Amino acid sequence: MRIFLDTADTAVIRKHWDTGLIDGVTTNPTLMMKAGRNVDDVYQEIKDIGVTDISMEVVGSGADMINEGLRLHKTFGQCATIKVPMTKEGLLACRTLFGEGINVNVTLIFSAAQAILAAKAGAKYVSPFVGRVDDNSFDGIELIDQISDIYTIQNIRKTEILAASVRDVKTVSDSFASGAHVVTIAPPVFPQLFYHVLTDHGLY
Ligand code: E4P
């Protein structure tokens, strides 16, 4: 049961990392743009904080993704989890990188069928976007349930479910209850996990 932070803001990562309750970090190009810094500098700083699992997203053609994934792995070592999109090229890149012993996170998962293909391609993580499924009037937690059932029935152990696009406390616990191994959360959600109004009342 691991909690990742979905951010490229190193000050925020550092602050929450000190709790000892964070297990990794996921980033994406939008978060990197928001950080407004050299991408490698950001990864290096996250690594220096002590984070041992950092999802680093690659873009472009299949060859671009493979080359950049190899470069990132060479630069940052085992803490680099290469994040590829759930496309045919992304899965081909996943297979190649998996063959090189590199961990891959297949992102933008919106169906159980996609999670099946990603597992077959050797993904370490599949990232179903719970919040965005909900945004579109489907049930994101039901998707986690389905993927978890399939992986259990089919005895898939090497691919883990990383619930992404998680923006509230209830979705964190619902995701774990439905079989997610990891939940990556927007940083403002993390302090909210500590809080309950009745705990506060009980203190006085
Ligand atoms: C995860 O890897 C994604 O970057 C992220 O969770 C997307 O979240 P959003 O749907 O809130 O943008």
CSV table of C-alpha atoms and ligand atoms in Angstrom, one decimal:
chain,number,residue,atom,x,y,z
A,1,MET,CA,0.0,0.0,0.0
A,2,ARG,CA,2.1,2.9,-1.3
A,3,ILE,CA,1.3,6.6,-1.6
A,4,PHE,CA,3.0,8.6,-4.4
A,5,LEU,CA,2.9,12.4,-4.9
A,6,ASP,CA,1.8,13.6,-8.3
A,7,THR,CA,3.9,16.7,-8.7
A,8,ALA,CA,7.2,18.2,-10.0
A,9,ASP,CA,7.3,20.8,-7.2
A,10,THR,CA,10.4,19.8,-5.3
A,11,ALA,CA,9.7,22.0,-2.3
A,12,VAL,CA,6.4,20.3,-1.8
A,13,ILE,CA,7.9,16.8,-2.2
A,14,ARG,CA,10.6,17.7,0.4
A,15,LYS,CA,8.0,18.9,2.9
A,16,HIS,CA,5.9,15.7,2.7
A,17,TRP,CA,8.8,13.3,2.2
A,18,ASP,CA,9.9,14.2,5.8
A,19,THR,CA,6.8,12.5,7.1
A,20,GLY,CA,8.3,9.2,6.0
A,21,LEU,CA,4.9,8.2,4.6
A,22,ILE,CA,5.5,8.9,0.9
A,23,ASP,CA,6.8,6.1,-1.3
A,24,GLY,CA,7.4,7.7,-4.7
A,25,VAL,CA,6.6,10.5,-7.1
A,26,THR,CA,4.9,10.7,-10.5
A,27,THR,CA,5.4,13.5,-12.9
A,28,ASN,CA,4.0,14.4,-16.3
A,29,PRO,CA,4.9,17.1,-19.0
A,30,THR,CA,2.2,19.5,-17.7
A,31,LEU,CA,3.6,19.3,-14.2
A,32,MET,CA,7.1,19.8,-15.5
A,33,MET,CA,6.0,22.8,-17.5
A,34,LYS,CA,4.4,24.2,-14.3
A,35,ALA,CA,7.7,23.7,-12.5
A,36,GLY,CA,9.4,25.8,-15.3
A,37,ARG,CA,12.8,24.2,-14.8
A,38,ASN,CA,15.2,22.0,-16.6
A,39,VAL,CA,13.6,18.5,-16.5
A,40,ASP,CA,16.8,16.6,-15.5
A,41,ASP,CA,17.5,19.1,-12.7
A,42,VAL,CA,14.1,18.4,-11.3
A,43,TYR,CA,14.5,14.6,-11.5
A,44,GLN,CA,18.0,15.0,-9.9
A,45,GLU,CA,16.6,17.1,-7.0
A,46,ILE,CA,13.8,14.6,-6.4
A,47,LYS,CA,16.4,11.7,-6.4
A,48,ASP,CA,18.6,13.7,-4.0
A,49,ILE,CA,15.6,14.1,-1.6
A,50,GLY,CA,15.7,10.3,-1.4
A,51,VAL,CA,12.9,9.3,-3.6
A,52,THR,CA,13.6,5.8,-5.1
A,53,ASP,CA,10.7,5.6,-7.5
A,54,ILE,CA,10.1,8.5,-9.9
A,55,SER,CA,7.8,8.2,-12.9
A,56,MET,CA,9.4,10.2,-15.7
A,57,GLU,CA,7.2,10.6,-18.7
A,58,VAL,CA,8.5,10.3,-22.3
A,59,VAL,CA,6.8,11.6,-25.4
A,60,GLY,CA,7.2,11.5,-29.2
A,61,SER,CA,7.6,8.6,-31.6
A,62,GLY,CA,8.2,5.0,-30.4
A,63,ALA,CA,12.0,5.5,-31.1
A,64,ASP,CA,12.0,8.8,-29.3
A,65,MET,CA,10.3,7.2,-26.2
A,66,ILE,CA,12.8,4.3,-26.2
A,67,ASN,CA,15.9,6.5,-26.6
A,68,GLU,CA,14.7,9.0,-23.9
A,69,GLY,CA,13.8,6.1,-21.6
A,70,LEU,CA,17.2,4.5,-22.0
A,71,ARG,CA,18.9,7.9,-21.4
A,72,LEU,CA,16.8,8.6,-18.3
A,73,HIS,CA,17.6,5.1,-16.9
A,74,LYS,CA,21.3,5.6,-17.6
A,75,THR,CA,21.3,9.0,-15.9
A,76,PHE,CA,19.1,8.3,-12.9
A,77,GLY,CA,19.4,4.5,-12.5
A,78,GLN,CA,16.8,2.2,-11.0
A,79,CYS,CA,14.8,5.1,-9.5
A,80,ALA,CA,13.7,6.1,-13.0
A,81,THR,CA,10.4,4.5,-13.9
A,82,ILE,CA,9.7,5.4,-17.5
A,83,LYS,CA,6.2,6.6,-18.1
A,84,VAL,CA,4.7,5.9,-21.5
A,85,PRO,CA,1.3,6.6,-22.9
A,86,MET,CA,-1.2,3.8,-23.5
A,87,THR,CA,-0.8,3.8,-27.3
A,88,LYS,CA,0.5,1.1,-29.7
A,89,GLU,CA,3.9,2.9,-29.9
A,90,GLY,CA,3.9,3.4,-26.1
A,91,LEU,CA,3.4,-0.4,-25.6
A,92,LEU,CA,6.1,-1.2,-28.1
A,93,ALA,CA,8.4,1.1,-26.1
A,94,CYS,CA,7.3,-0.6,-22.9
A,95,ARG,CA,8.2,-4.0,-24.3
A,96,THR,CA,11.6,-2.8,-25.4
A,97,LEU,CA,12.4,-1.0,-22.1
A,98,PHE,CA,11.1,-4.0,-20.1
A,99,GLY,CA,13.5,-6.2,-22.1
A,100,GLU,CA,16.3,-3.9,-20.9
A,101,GLY,CA,15.3,-4.4,-17.3
A,102,ILE,CA,13.8,-0.9,-17.0
A,103,ASN,CA,10.6,-0.3,-15.0
A,104,VAL,CA,7.7,1.2,-17.1
A,105,ASN,CA,4.5,2.9,-16.0
A,106,VAL,CA,1.8,2.8,-18.7
A,107,THR,CA,-0.3,5.9,-18.2
A,108,LEU,CA,-3.6,7.1,-19.6
A,109,ILE,CA,-5.4,3.8,-18.9
A,110,PHE,CA,-9.2,4.1,-19.2
A,111,SER,CA,-10.3,0.5,-19.8
A,112,ALA,CA,-9.6,-3.0,-18.5
A,113,ALA,CA,-8.6,-4.0,-22.0
A,114,GLN,CA,-5.8,-1.4,-22.0
A,115,ALA,CA,-4.6,-2.7,-18.6
A,116,ILE,CA,-4.5,-6.2,-20.0
A,117,LEU,CA,-2.3,-5.1,-22.9
A,118,ALA,CA,0.0,-3.1,-20.7
A,119,ALA,CA,0.5,-6.1,-18.4
A,120,LYS,CA,1.3,-8.2,-21.4
A,121,ALA,CA,3.9,-5.6,-22.6
A,122,GLY,CA,5.7,-5.9,-19.3
A,123,ALA,CA,4.6,-2.8,-17.4
A,124,LYS,CA,5.5,-2.5,-13.8
A,125,TYR,CA,2.6,-0.1,-13.3
A,126,VAL,CA,-0.6,0.6,-15.1
A,127,SER,CA,-2.1,4.0,-14.3
A,128,PRO,CA,-5.9,4.1,-14.5
A,129,PHE,CA,-7.1,7.7,-14.4
A,130,VAL,CA,-9.8,7.5,-11.7
A,131,GLY,CA,-10.7,11.2,-11.6
A,132,ARG,CA,-10.9,11.6,-15.3
A,133,VAL,CA,-13.1,8.5,-15.7
A,134,ASP,CA,-15.4,10.1,-13.1
A,135,ASP,CA,-15.3,13.4,-14.9
A,136,ASN,CA,-16.8,11.7,-17.9
A,137,SER,CA,-19.7,10.1,-16.0
A,138,PHE,CA,-18.2,6.6,-15.7
A,139,ASP,CA,-17.0,5.0,-12.5
A,140,GLY,CA,-13.3,5.2,-11.9
A,141,ILE,CA,-13.3,3.0,-8.9
A,142,GLU,CA,-15.2,0.3,-10.8
A,143,LEU,CA,-12.4,0.4,-13.3
A,144,ILE,CA,-9.9,-0.3,-10.6
A,145,ASP,CA,-12.1,-3.1,-9.4
A,146,GLN,CA,-12.2,-4.7,-12.8
A,147,ILE,CA,-8.5,-4.5,-13.4
A,148,SER,CA,-7.8,-5.9,-10.0
A,149,ASP,CA,-10.2,-8.8,-10.5
A,150,ILE,CA,-8.6,-9.6,-13.9
A,151,TYR,CA,-5.1,-9.5,-12.6
A,152,THR,CA,-6.0,-11.7,-9.6
A,153,ILE,CA,-7.9,-14.2,-11.7
A,154,GLN,CA,-5.1,-14.3,-14.3
A,155,ASN,CA,-2.4,-14.4,-11.6
A,156,ILE,CA,-0.7,-11.3,-12.9
A,157,ARG,CA,1.8,-10.3,-10.2
A,158,LYS,CA,4.5,-8.3,-11.9
A,159,THR,CA,2.2,-5.5,-13.0
A,160,GLU,CA,0.8,-3.2,-10.2
A,161,ILE,CA,-2.2,-0.9,-10.3
A,162,LEU,CA,-1.3,2.7,-9.7
A,163,ALA,CA,-4.4,4.7,-9.3
A,164,ALA,CA,-3.9,8.1,-10.9
A,165,SER,CA,-5.9,11.3,-11.3
A,166,VAL,CA,-6.8,11.1,-7.6
A,167,ARG,CA,-8.0,14.4,-6.2
A,168,ASP,CA,-9.8,13.6,-2.9
A,169,VAL,CA,-9.5,11.6,0.3
A,170,LYS,CA,-12.3,9.2,-0.4
A,171,THR,CA,-10.9,8.1,-3.7
A,172,VAL,CA,-7.6,7.3,-2.0
A,173,SER,CA,-9.2,4.8,0.4
A,174,ASP,CA,-11.7,3.5,-2.3
A,175,SER,CA,-8.7,2.9,-4.7
A,176,PHE,CA,-6.8,0.8,-2.1
A,177,ALA,CA,-10.0,-1.0,-1.1
A,178,SER,CA,-10.5,-1.9,-4.8
A,179,GLY,CA,-7.1,-3.4,-5.1
A,180,ALA,CA,-4.8,-0.5,-6.2
A,181,HIS,CA,-1.2,-1.2,-5.0
A,182,VAL,CA,-0.2,2.5,-5.3
A,183,VAL,CA,-2.2,5.7,-5.3
A,184,THR,CA,-0.7,8.9,-6.7
A,185,ILE,CA,-2.3,12.0,-5.3
A,186,ALA,CA,-2.3,15.7,-5.9
A,187,PRO,CA,-0.2,17.2,-3.0
A,188,PRO,CA,-3.1,19.1,-1.4
A,189,VAL,CA,-4.8,15.7,-0.7
A,190,PHE,CA,-1.9,14.4,1.4
A,191,PRO,CA,-2.4,16.6,4.5
A,192,GLN,CA,-6.2,16.0,4.2
A,193,LEU,CA,-5.5,12.3,4.8
A,194,PHE,CA,-4.4,13.0,8.3
A,195,TYR,CA,-7.6,15.0,9.2
A,196,HIS,CA,-10.9,14.0,10.6
A,197,VAL,CA,-13.3,16.5,12.3
A,198,LEU,CA,-14.0,14.0,15.1
A,199,THR,CA,-10.3,13.5,15.8
A,200,ASP,CA,-10.1,17.3,16.3
A,201,HIS,CA,-13.1,17.3,18.6
A,202,GLY,CA,-11.6,14.4,20.6
A,203,LEU,CA,-8.5,16.5,21.3
A,204,TYR,CA,-10.3,19.1,23.4
B,1,E4P,C1,-0.8,10.7,-13.2
B,1,E4P,O1,0.2,10.1,-13.5
B,1,E4P,C2,-1.4,11.9,-13.9
B,1,E4P,O2,-0.3,12.7,-14.2
B,1,E4P,C3,-2.3,12.6,-13.0
B,1,E4P,O3,-2.7,11.9,-11.9
B,1,E4P,C4,-3.5,13.3,-13.8
B,1,E4P,O4,-4.3,13.9,-12.9
B,1,E4P,P1,-5.5,14.9,-13.3
B,1,E4P,O5,-6.5,14.1,-14.1
B,1,E4P,O6,-6.0,15.5,-12.1
B,1,E4P,O7,-4.8,15.9,-14.2
